[in-house]
Short mmCIF file of C-alpha atoms in Angstrom, two decimals:
data_model
loop_
_atom_site.label_atom_id
_atom_site.label_comp_id
_atom_site.label_asym_id
_atom_site.label_seq_id
_atom_site.Cartn_x
_atom_site.Cartn_y
_atom_site.Cartn_z
CA UNK D 1 8.89 23.61 -18.28
CA UNK D 2 8.84 26.63 -21.46
CA UNK D 3 5.86 28.32 -23.42
CA UNK D 4 7.01 26.12 -26.58
CA UNK D 5 6.06 22.65 -24.98
CA UNK D 6 3.66 21.34 -27.26
CA UNK D 7 -0.24 21.19 -26.50
CA UNK D 8 -1.72 17.61 -25.27
CA UNK D 9 -4.63 16.23 -25.61
CA UNK D 10 -6.61 12.99 -23.29
CA UNK D 11 -9.82 11.75 -22.21
CA UNK D 12 -10.07 12.11 -18.87
CA UNK D 13 -12.26 9.96 -18.13
CA UNK D 14 -12.65 5.61 -18.76
CA UNK D 15 -13.51 4.56 -22.55
CA UNK D 16 -16.62 2.81 -20.90
CA UNK D 17 -20.42 4.44 -21.25
CA UNK D 18 -21.60 7.05 -18.67
CA UNK D 19 -23.55 9.98 -16.64
CA UNK D 20 -20.18 11.98 -18.34
CA UNK D 21 -16.67 12.19 -20.09
CA UNK D 22 -14.11 14.54 -19.94
CA UNK D 23 -12.10 16.07 -22.52
CA UNK D 24 -8.59 16.93 -21.18
CA UNK D 25 -6.28 20.18 -23.22
CA UNK D 26 -2.94 21.45 -21.58
CA UNK D 27 -0.82 23.71 -23.12
CA UNK D 28 -0.28 27.01 -25.54
CA UNK D 29 -2.94 26.28 -27.53
CA UNK D 30 -5.25 24.28 -25.22
CA UNK D 31 -7.51 27.38 -25.55
CA UNK D 32 -7.33 28.39 -29.56
CA UNK D 33 -8.17 23.89 -30.05
CA UNK D 34 -11.53 23.80 -27.13
CA UNK D 35 -12.84 26.65 -28.62
CA UNK D 36 -12.78 24.45 -32.62
CA UNK D 37 -14.94 22.60 -30.35
CA UNK D 38 -17.43 24.74 -29.32
CA UNK D 39 -17.10 27.85 -31.52
CA UNK D 40 -19.82 29.71 -28.84
CA UNK D 41 -17.20 29.97 -25.89
CA UNK D 42 -15.63 33.79 -25.97
CA UNK D 43 -12.47 34.31 -27.66
CA UNK D 44 -11.35 35.46 -23.82
CA UNK D 45 -13.49 33.19 -20.99
CA UNK D 46 -13.94 34.01 -18.06
CA UNK D 47 -11.33 31.42 -15.64
CA UNK D 48 -12.67 28.72 -13.77
CA UNK D 49 -16.29 29.69 -15.55
CA UNK D 50 -18.96 25.96 -16.40
CA UNK D 51 -19.60 27.68 -19.35
CA UNK D 52 -23.60 26.12 -21.25
CA UNK D 53 -21.52 25.01 -24.79
CA UNK D 54 -22.99 23.33 -28.03
CA UNK D 55 -19.83 21.20 -29.37
CA UNK D 56 -19.56 20.50 -32.63
CA UNK D 57 -17.91 18.81 -35.75
CA UNK D 58 -15.30 20.03 -38.41
CA UNK D 59 -18.69 20.92 -40.60
CA UNK D 60 -20.39 22.78 -37.72
CA UNK D 61 -23.10 20.42 -36.97
CA UNK D 62 -23.86 19.44 -33.53
CA UNK D 63 -22.47 16.27 -31.40
CA UNK D 64 -23.38 17.48 -28.34
CA UNK D 65 -23.76 20.18 -25.38
CA UNK D 66 -22.29 20.02 -22.45
CA UNK D 67 -19.76 22.35 -19.64
CA UNK D 68 -16.65 24.26 -21.58
CA UNK D 69 -14.20 25.22 -18.39
CA UNK D 70 -11.06 27.61 -19.16
CA UNK D 71 -7.96 27.32 -16.32
CA UNK D 72 -5.89 30.00 -17.25
CA UNK D 73 -1.43 28.84 -16.47
CA UNK D 74 -0.03 28.93 -14.38
CA UNK D 75 -3.16 28.38 -12.11
CA UNK D 76 -4.06 25.00 -12.78
CA UNK D 77 -3.02 21.89 -12.44
CA UNK D 78 -0.26 21.43 -14.64
CA UNK D 79 0.68 25.12 -15.04
CA UNK D 80 -0.46 25.60 -18.26
CA UNK D 81 -3.14 26.79 -19.50
CA UNK D 82 -5.63 23.88 -19.39
CA UNK D 83 -9.58 23.39 -21.48
CA UNK D 84 -11.46 20.46 -19.99
CA UNK D 85 -14.78 19.45 -22.07
CA UNK D 86 -17.68 18.28 -20.30
CA UNK D 87 -19.99 15.95 -22.13
CA UNK D 88 -21.82 12.24 -21.97
CA UNK D 89 -20.42 9.85 -21.74
CA UNK D 90 -20.48 8.12 -24.99
CA UNK D 91 -17.49 6.17 -25.70
CA UNK D 92 -18.00 6.94 -29.54
CA UNK D 93 -19.21 10.51 -29.00
CA UNK D 94 -16.02 10.88 -27.44
CA UNK D 95 -13.50 9.57 -29.94
CA UNK D 96 -15.55 12.37 -32.28
CA UNK D 97 -14.60 14.80 -29.90
CA UNK D 98 -10.73 13.70 -29.41
CA UNK D 99 -10.70 13.16 -33.04
CA UNK D 100 -11.86 16.36 -33.73
CA UNK D 101 -8.81 18.31 -31.42
CA UNK D 102 -6.52 16.18 -32.90
CA UNK D 103 -7.26 17.17 -37.02
CA UNK D 104 -5.59 20.30 -37.20
CA UNK D 105 -2.27 19.06 -35.57
CA UNK D 106 -2.40 21.97 -32.97
CA UNK D 107 -2.10 19.83 -30.38
CA UNK D 108 -1.12 15.92 -30.13
CA UNK D 109 -2.04 12.67 -28.04
CA UNK D 110 -0.67 13.12 -24.24
CA UNK D 111 1.71 10.11 -23.10
CA UNK D 112 0.70 8.51 -19.96
CA UNK D 113 0.69 10.62 -16.77
CA UNK D 114 2.27 13.79 -18.88
CA UNK D 115 -0.49 15.83 -17.63
CA UNK D 116 0.86 14.81 -13.61
CA UNK D 117 4.94 15.11 -14.88
CA UNK D 118 3.84 18.53 -16.36
CA UNK D 119 2.09 19.40 -13.42
CA UNK D 120 5.71 18.43 -11.81
CA UNK D 121 8.45 19.73 -13.95
CA UNK D 122 5.96 23.19 -13.31
CA UNK D 123 6.65 23.11 -9.86
CA UNK D 124 3.05 22.64 -8.84
CA UNK D 125 3.50 19.55 -6.91
CA UNK D 126 6.32 17.64 -5.92
CA UNK D 127 7.04 13.82 -6.93
CA UNK D 128 5.64 11.86 -3.96
CA UNK D 129 2.82 14.22 -4.59
CA UNK D 130 2.64 13.03 -8.01
CA UNK D 131 2.91 10.05 -7.30
CA UNK D 132 -0.20 9.69 -4.81
CA UNK D 133 -2.28 10.60 -7.81
CA UNK D 134 -1.39 7.03 -9.48
CA UNK D 135 -2.18 5.58 -5.84
CA UNK D 136 -5.01 7.33 -5.41
CA UNK D 137 -6.38 5.74 -8.85
CA UNK D 138 -4.89 2.54 -8.24
CA UNK D 139 -6.81 2.30 -4.57
CA UNK D 140 -8.91 -0.59 -3.90
CA UNK D 141 -9.17 -0.43 -0.10
CA UNK D 142 -10.62 1.93 1.93
CA UNK D 143 -6.86 2.47 3.74
CA UNK D 144 -5.90 2.95 0.35
CA UNK D 145 -7.83 5.15 -0.37
CA UNK D 146 -7.21 7.95 2.09
CA UNK D 147 -3.58 6.98 2.69
CA UNK D 148 -3.25 8.41 -1.18
CA UNK D 149 -5.21 11.56 -0.68
CA UNK D 150 -3.09 11.82 2.60
CA UNK D 151 -0.09 11.45 -0.15
CA UNK D 152 -1.40 13.54 -2.45
CA UNK D 153 -2.21 17.03 0.85
CA UNK D 154 1.13 16.53 1.64
CA UNK D 155 1.67 14.15 4.00
CA UNK D 156 4.37 12.68 2.82
CA UNK D 157 6.02 15.74 1.07
CA UNK D 158 6.15 17.56 4.58
CA UNK D 159 7.70 14.25 6.26
CA UNK D 160 10.35 14.44 3.48
CA UNK D 161 10.78 17.85 3.29
CA UNK D 162 11.43 17.99 7.01
CA UNK D 163 14.42 15.69 6.33
CA UNK D 164 15.40 17.10 3.73
CA UNK D 165 15.56 21.06 4.72
CA UNK D 166 17.69 20.95 7.78
CA UNK D 167 20.22 18.45 6.13
CA UNK D 168 21.25 21.08 3.23
CA UNK D 169 21.46 23.41 5.85
CA UNK D 170 23.87 21.00 7.18
CA UNK D 171 26.44 20.73 4.27
CA UNK D 172 25.82 23.99 3.95
CA UNK D 173 27.28 24.38 7.48
CA UNK D 174 30.30 22.24 6.84
CA UNK D 175 31.15 23.52 2.92
CA UNK D 176 31.56 27.13 4.55
CA UNK D 177 33.46 25.70 6.92
CA UNK D 178 35.58 24.12 4.20
CA UNK D 179 35.80 26.67 1.84
CA UNK D 180 35.15 30.08 4.25
CA UNK D 181 36.97 28.57 7.56
CA UNK D 182 37.54 32.21 9.25
CA UNK D 183 34.23 33.45 8.06
CA UNK D 184 32.48 30.03 9.55
CA UNK D 185 34.05 28.70 12.13
CA UNK D 186 32.35 26.68 14.90
CA UNK D 187 29.81 25.87 12.55
CA UNK D 188 30.61 22.24 12.25
CA UNK D 189 30.49 22.00 15.81
CA UNK D 190 27.61 19.71 16.53
CA UNK D 191 26.80 18.28 12.99
CA UNK D 192 28.06 14.46 14.74
CA UNK D 193 24.64 15.54 17.09
CA UNK D 194 22.68 17.11 13.58
CA UNK D 195 23.67 13.47 11.61
CA UNK D 196 23.07 11.52 13.96
CA UNK D 197 19.30 12.98 14.63
CA UNK D 198 18.43 13.34 10.54
CA UNK D 199 19.50 9.28 10.09
CA UNK D 200 17.20 8.52 13.05
CA UNK D 201 14.61 10.04 10.72
CA UNK D 202 15.72 8.34 7.88
CA UNK D 203 15.20 4.97 9.18
CA UNK D 204 11.74 5.81 10.85
CA UNK D 205 10.08 7.26 7.62
CA UNK D 206 12.14 4.09 5.82
CA UNK D 207 10.41 1.52 7.95
CA UNK D 208 6.94 2.22 7.02
CA UNK D 209 7.83 0.82 3.79
CA UNK D 210 6.26 -2.71 4.44
CA UNK D 211 2.99 -0.66 5.70
CA UNK D 212 2.97 1.39 2.67
CA UNK D 213 2.94 -1.96 1.27
CA UNK D 214 0.71 -3.07 2.68
CA UNK D 215 -1.72 -0.95 2.14
CA UNK D 216 -0.65 -0.34 -1.97
CA UNK D 217 -0.84 -3.83 -2.55
CA UNK D 218 -2.88 -5.24 0.48
CA UNK D 219 -1.97 -8.41 2.44
CA UNK D 220 -1.79 -11.96 0.80
CA UNK D 221 -3.40 -14.22 4.04
CA UNK D 222 -2.77 -18.13 3.19
CA UNK D 223 -4.90 -20.99 5.40
CA UNK D 224 -2.76 -24.28 5.73
CA UNK D 225 -2.76 -27.36 7.80
CA UNK D 226 -3.40 -30.90 7.22
CA UNK D 227 -6.26 -32.62 5.68
CA UNK D 228 -9.65 -32.06 7.35
CA UNK D 229 -9.06 -29.79 9.86
CA UNK D 230 -11.67 -27.44 8.89
CA UNK D 231 -9.85 -25.00 6.74
CA UNK D 232 -12.24 -24.75 2.94
CA UNK D 233 -14.96 -24.41 6.05
CA UNK D 234 -13.36 -21.25 7.49
CA UNK D 235 -12.32 -19.81 4.61
CA UNK D 236 -16.59 -19.91 3.45
CA UNK D 237 -16.72 -18.17 6.77
CA UNK D 238 -14.44 -15.59 6.36
CA UNK D 239 -15.31 -14.36 2.73
CA UNK D 240 -18.70 -14.34 3.65
CA UNK D 241 -19.84 -16.70 0.94
CA UNK D 242 -19.17 -20.76 0.00
CA UNK D 243 -16.17 -20.17 -2.60
CA UNK D 244 -14.42 -23.59 -1.77
CA UNK D 245 -16.61 -27.06 -1.61
CA UNK D 246 -16.73 -28.23 1.75
CA UNK D 247 -17.60 -32.51 2.21
CA UNK D 248 -15.92 -35.13 5.35
CA UNK D 249 -13.90 -36.73 2.78
CA UNK D 250 -10.73 -35.87 3.46
CA UNK D 251 -9.03 -33.63 0.50
CA UNK D 252 -11.51 -32.09 -0.84
CA UNK D 253 -9.53 -28.84 -1.62
CA UNK D 254 -7.16 -29.91 -4.58
CA UNK D 255 -5.97 -26.16 -5.41
CA UNK D 256 -5.06 -22.60 -3.83
CA UNK D 257 -8.76 -20.24 -4.03
CA UNK D 258 -8.39 -16.70 -2.68
CA UNK D 259 -11.05 -13.89 -2.24
CA UNK D 260 -10.33 -10.67 -1.48
CA UNK D 261 -11.96 -9.45 1.22
CA UNK D 262 -11.31 -5.84 3.18
CA UNK D 263 -10.59 -5.54 7.25
CA UNK D 264 -11.32 -2.25 9.36
CA UNK D 265 -10.21 -0.57 5.60
CA UNK D 266 -7.52 -2.90 5.09
CA UNK D 267 -7.77 -5.30 1.53
CA UNK D 268 -6.67 -8.42 2.37
CA UNK D 269 -6.72 -11.77 -0.19
CA UNK D 270 -7.44 -15.06 1.60
CA UNK D 271 -6.23 -18.48 0.15
CA UNK D 272 -7.82 -22.44 0.82
CA UNK D 273 -4.84 -24.77 0.24
CA UNK D 274 -4.41 -27.86 -0.45
CA UNK D 275 -4.90 -30.39 2.52
CA UNK D 276 -1.04 -31.32 3.54
CA UNK D 277 -0.31 -35.10 4.19
CA UNK D 278 1.92 -37.69 3.76
CA UNK D 279 0.50 -39.99 0.49
CA UNK D 280 -1.71 -37.64 -1.64
CA UNK D 281 -2.94 -39.16 -4.57
CA UNK D 282 -1.59 -37.72 -8.09
CA UNK D 283 -4.17 -34.26 -8.50
CA UNK D 284 -3.60 -33.61 -4.75
CA UNK D 285 -0.16 -33.72 -4.40
CA UNK D 286 0.19 -31.19 -7.08
CA UNK D 287 -2.24 -29.21 -5.15
CA UNK D 288 0.16 -29.61 -2.29
CA UNK D 289 3.33 -28.62 -4.19
CA UNK D 290 1.41 -25.37 -5.20
CA UNK D 291 0.52 -25.11 -1.29
CA UNK D 292 4.13 -25.33 -0.61
CA UNK D 293 4.95 -22.16 -2.99
CA UNK D 294 2.38 -20.75 -2.28
CA UNK D 295 3.26 -20.68 1.89
CA UNK D 296 6.18 -18.96 0.47
CA UNK D 297 5.11 -15.71 -1.13
CA UNK D 298 2.55 -14.99 0.91
CA UNK D 299 3.02 -11.92 4.37
CA UNK D 300 0.79 -14.91 6.76
CA UNK D 301 0.18 -17.96 6.74
CA UNK D 302 -2.45 -19.58 9.54
CA UNK D 303 -1.83 -23.62 9.85
CA UNK D 304 -5.53 -24.46 11.05
CA UNK D 305 -5.28 -28.11 13.28
CA UNK D 306 -7.67 -30.58 13.66
CA UNK D 307 -8.87 -31.38 17.51
CA UNK D 308 -6.61 -32.57 19.48
CA UNK D 309 -3.61 -31.88 17.77
CA UNK D 310 -0.76 -32.86 19.64
CA UNK D 311 2.17 -30.33 19.70
CA UNK D 312 4.73 -32.38 18.00
CA UNK D 313 2.40 -32.83 15.15
CA UNK D 314 1.66 -29.10 15.32
CA UNK D 315 5.86 -28.51 15.16
CA UNK D 316 6.00 -31.15 11.95
CA UNK D 317 3.54 -28.67 10.06
CA UNK D 318 4.27 -25.31 10.93
CA UNK D 319 7.98 -26.26 9.34
CA UNK D 320 5.62 -26.29 6.16
CA UNK D 321 5.13 -22.36 6.53
CA UNK D 322 8.89 -22.50 6.27
CA UNK D 323 10.05 -18.53 6.98
CA UNK D 324 7.03 -17.13 6.03
CA UNK D 325 5.18 -15.69 9.98
CA UNK D 326 2.54 -18.40 11.55
CA UNK D 327 -0.38 -17.73 13.40
CA UNK D 328 -1.35 -22.08 14.79
CA UNK D 329 -5.17 -22.33 15.32
CA UNK D 330 -7.41 -24.87 16.47
CA UNK D 331 -10.24 -25.96 14.27
CA UNK D 332 -13.66 -27.24 14.44
CA UNK D 333 -14.11 -26.93 17.81
CA UNK D 334 -17.39 -27.20 18.25
CA UNK D 335 -16.89 -31.17 17.22
CA UNK D 336 -14.48 -31.47 20.70
CA UNK D 337 -15.67 -31.76 23.62
CA UNK D 338 -14.62 -29.70 26.56
CA UNK D 339 -14.35 -31.80 29.65
CA UNK D 340 -11.95 -29.18 31.60
CA UNK D 341 -11.25 -26.23 32.24
CA UNK D 342 -9.73 -23.68 30.04
CA UNK D 343 -7.27 -20.84 30.55
CA UNK D 344 -8.42 -18.09 28.65
CA UNK D 345 -6.46 -15.73 26.85
CA UNK D 346 -6.45 -12.42 24.70
CA UNK D 347 -5.30 -11.83 20.93
CA UNK D 348 -1.66 -10.67 22.09
CA UNK D 349 -1.34 -14.04 22.82
CA UNK D 350 -1.51 -15.87 19.40
CA UNK D 351 1.20 -12.12 17.75
CA UNK D 352 3.91 -14.08 18.05
CA UNK D 353 4.82 -17.58 17.91
CA UNK D 354 8.41 -17.33 17.28
CA UNK D 355 8.62 -14.19 20.13
CA UNK D 356 7.67 -16.31 22.98
CA UNK D 357 9.54 -16.54 25.51
CA UNK D 358 9.96 -20.74 26.50
CA UNK D 359 9.96 -19.61 30.08
CA UNK D 360 7.10 -22.87 32.40
CA UNK D 361 3.74 -21.31 33.03
CA UNK D 362 1.48 -22.41 35.37
CA UNK D 363 -1.63 -24.70 33.86
CA UNK D 364 -4.01 -22.12 35.46
CA UNK D 365 -5.70 -19.69 33.97
CA UNK D 366 -4.01 -17.03 32.74
CA UNK D 367 -4.28 -13.52 31.31
CA UNK D 368 -1.51 -12.02 29.23
CA UNK D 369 -1.46 -8.23 27.94
CA UNK D 370 -2.65 -7.17 24.79
CA UNK D 371 -0.22 -5.20 21.85
CA UNK D 372 -1.19 -3.10 20.11
CA UNK D 373 -5.11 -2.29 21.42
CA UNK D 374 -5.60 -2.11 24.94
CA UNK D 375 -9.10 -4.38 26.23
CA UNK D 376 -9.91 -5.12 30.08
CA UNK D 377 -9.35 -8.18 32.06
CA UNK D 378 -11.93 -10.55 31.59
CA UNK D 379 -12.35 -14.16 32.83
CA UNK D 380 -13.11 -18.12 31.64
CA UNK D 381 -15.72 -19.35 34.11
CA UNK D 382 -15.15 -23.15 34.31
CA UNK D 383 -16.98 -25.40 32.56
CA UNK D 384 -18.77 -22.26 30.46
CA UNK D 385 -18.78 -22.63 26.63
CA UNK D 386 -15.79 -20.09 24.82
CA UNK D 387 -17.28 -16.66 23.78
CA UNK D 388 -15.59 -15.54 19.94
CA UNK D 389 -13.79 -12.57 22.32
CA UNK D 390 -11.46 -15.51 23.93
CA UNK D 391 -8.69 -17.91 22.61
CA UNK D 392 -8.27 -20.80 24.66
CA UNK D 393 -6.15 -24.39 25.39
CA UNK D 394 -6.72 -27.20 27.00
CA UNK D 395 -4.02 -28.95 27.94
CA UNK D 396 -3.44 -31.34 25.71
CA UNK D 397 -3.43 -28.51 23.25
CA UNK D 398 -0.27 -26.31 25.03
CA UNK D 399 2.10 -28.24 27.40
CA UNK D 400 4.06 -26.09 28.96
CA UNK D 401 6.13 -23.88 26.89
CA UNK D 402 4.05 -23.43 24.58
CA UNK D 403 2.04 -21.14 22.64
CA UNK D 404 -1.57 -20.80 23.08
CA UNK D 405 -4.21 -21.50 19.87
CA UNK D 406 -7.31 -19.48 18.68
CA UNK D 407 -10.14 -21.73 19.32
CA UNK D 408 -12.15 -21.37 15.56
CA UNK D 409 -14.84 -22.41 14.42
CA UNK D 410 -16.32 -22.78 10.26
CA UNK D 411 -19.31 -24.23 11.16
CA UNK D 412 -20.56 -21.87 13.78
CA UNK D 413 -18.61 -18.61 13.60
CA UNK D 414 -17.23 -19.51 17.21
CA UNK D 415 -14.32 -17.96 17.34
CA UNK D 416 -14.12 -16.25 14.19
CA UNK D 417 -14.40 -12.20 15.27
CA UNK D 418 -11.25 -13.01 17.60
CA UNK D 419 -8.75 -14.26 14.40
CA UNK D 420 -9.91 -11.32 11.88
CA UNK D 421 -8.44 -9.42 15.37
CA UNK D 422 -5.73 -11.66 15.16
CA UNK D 423 -4.87 -11.28 12.04
CA UNK D 424 -4.97 -7.61 11.75
CA UNK D 425 -3.10 -7.82 14.48
CA UNK D 426 -0.17 -9.74 13.13
CA UNK D 427 -0.12 -8.11 9.94
CA UNK D 428 0.00 -3.79 10.94
CA UNK D 429 0.81 -4.05 14.21
CA UNK D 430 -0.70 -0.64 16.30
CA UNK D 431 -2.58 2.22 14.52
CA UNK D 432 -4.76 1.68 11.87
CA UNK D 433 -4.00 1.80 7.74
CA UNK D 434 -5.38 4.12 6.86
CA UNK D 435 -3.10 6.93 8.77
CA UNK D 436 -0.23 5.45 7.35
CA UNK D 437 2.68 7.44 5.04
CA UNK D 438 2.71 5.63 1.64
CA UNK D 439 6.26 4.70 1.82
CA UNK D 440 6.70 2.95 -1.30
CA UNK D 441 10.10 0.71 -1.99
CA UNK D 442 10.74 2.96 -4.42
CA UNK D 443 11.76 5.88 -1.25
CA UNK D 444 12.74 2.79 1.03
CA UNK D 445 15.77 1.74 -1.19
CA UNK D 446 16.29 5.65 -1.96
CA UNK D 447 15.79 6.81 2.61
CA UNK D 448 18.26 3.49 3.06
CA UNK D 449 21.36 5.43 0.88
CA UNK D 450 19.90 8.61 2.72
CA UNK D 451 20.72 6.38 5.86
CA UNK D 452 24.19 4.76 4.99
CA UNK D 453 25.77 7.81 3.91
CA UNK D 454 24.17 9.28 7.22
CA UNK D 455 26.07 6.59 9.42
CA UNK D 456 29.24 7.01 7.81
CA UNK D 457 29.25 10.32 7.70
CA UNK D 458 28.21 10.01 11.86
CA UNK D 459 31.68 7.80 11.70
CA UNK D 460 33.54 9.80 9.96
CA UNK D 461 32.64 12.96 12.14
CA UNK D 462 34.31 11.32 14.94
CA UNK D 463 37.74 9.70 12.70
CA UNK D 464 37.57 10.31 9.24
CA UNK D 465 37.84 14.62 8.01
CA UNK D 466 35.52 17.13 6.94
CA UNK D 467 35.70 17.08 4.30
CA UNK D 468 34.48 13.21 4.23
CA UNK D 469 31.69 14.45 6.15
CA UNK D 470 30.11 16.99 3.83
CA UNK D 471 30.89 14.80 1.16
CA UNK D 472 28.27 11.14 2.56
CA UNK D 473 25.91 14.07 3.98
CA UNK D 474 25.54 15.54 -0.15
CA UNK D 475 25.20 11.55 -1.51
CA UNK D 476 22.54 11.19 1.62
CA UNK D 477 21.36 14.62 0.18
CA UNK D 478 21.44 13.31 -3.23
CA UNK D 479 19.65 9.73 -2.56
CA UNK D 480 16.62 12.13 -0.56
CA UNK D 481 16.01 13.92 -3.69
CA UNK D 482 14.84 11.22 -6.02
CA UNK D 483 12.80 10.99 -3.01
CA UNK D 484 10.88 14.41 -3.59
CA UNK D 485 12.36 15.10 -7.10
CA UNK D 486 14.93 17.19 -7.02
CA UNK D 487 17.65 15.18 -7.88
CA UNK D 488 15.29 12.65 -9.67
CA UNK D 489 17.04 11.42 -12.86
CA UNK D 490 15.00 11.67 -16.35
CA UNK D 491 15.60 7.91 -16.40
CA UNK D 492 14.07 7.96 -13.20
CA UNK D 493 10.99 10.36 -13.88
CA UNK D 494 9.86 8.32 -17.34
CA UNK D 495 9.97 5.38 -15.19
CA UNK D 496 7.70 6.41 -12.18
CA UNK D 497 5.40 8.02 -15.29
CA UNK D 498 4.75 5.07 -17.18
CA UNK D 499 2.82 3.22 -15.05
CA UNK D 500 0.10 6.17 -14.77
CA UNK D 501 -3.21 6.22 -16.94
CA UNK D 502 -3.26 7.91 -20.76
CA UNK D 503 -5.07 11.38 -19.74
CA UNK D 504 -3.78 11.29 -15.95
#
């Protein structure tokens, strides 16, 4: 951007009553406009110094007293002259100050995200860090806050740069060989190996898009299954309050209920759904239809089964979830008599029904290795009740080759902690949500195109000409530049900053 960019102004705080409200200006006339609101400020104020000043209207009458801060270009967030007026947080007062700043036509109202956009266009931040600003503002869980803060400090930028710089160097070498074969002789000898390594880097970064999506919007988990299986009681236990009606009469839940919780920093939206059965009433049937629709859009479904459900019946209910991953559990374990020795299994046993091998297993007590977390061996005592840290199955519940089912009681809380850990394990796997790079769907699409171009370049290095290899590397660089912003189009930049709030 150039020095002729217009000066912009906006409220940087929410338009609600609060302790402090901030008016922000950026551009060549920022100081002049700011001094009209605070005429007591020196003509050449000390940058980054907080002045206590009176804020006045056009007639010089005092409106408020607050702090005046001046940031001289280029050492500011936007790279331009920036002024901030920190007043008391009265919405009406802030509107008066904003109107006064706009009066003489020296400044105009900022568009959504325009301050951050100017920071990007002036080279103060790259596009990934600009997007992290919006992610941080929109964050509604600890993991989202921490991941966005990491992005703002350059965590994702560094990983993109680590891919982009060697890719640009490779392209330069290839173009050098093509255009100056004598001077750059041999620079293309290891091109295939370099392309292969860069493609692996792009795919590793692209693989984090799923985690980034979970952090941004939170996970969606639905409890479903036949009527009277204890879903609503378990829903209330997981949420921590009585949100769903509970009664012995089957079919109490007629519509989907939802509640937001946060587990280990990850935001999770839980859904309690209408119980499934073959002959529902008219209203109940509508609820069941909504259950089936909801199951297609969640990240994980929890099949809650009544005590003693046979495996054949469990498979029938399992089919209701379609392609959605399912975790199967036995509800109401507090009402089931336990008269036999039950094998104990750890959380990993319910990690994936689909991936479980069909090999025969014995009916003796078994402990399987945990996936994602390490824990010590434990054993079950014959006749003793299961603890909340165990996943147990009986012979009736788990015939040979069938995956074991976690036993849970929403009424007593038995098994609920283990269920929560199993859900997080299925949703997230290893590591912690706050450690993920916030790779968005936009990033993933660009990385996919970069990876595909590198794959073609790798093949071309063996089967085609150097011109083709260089062309595919150039396409990969262009796609990667959409992530960092080095080759982002004006339309793409417009779309990104439209999701920002005004004043940011």
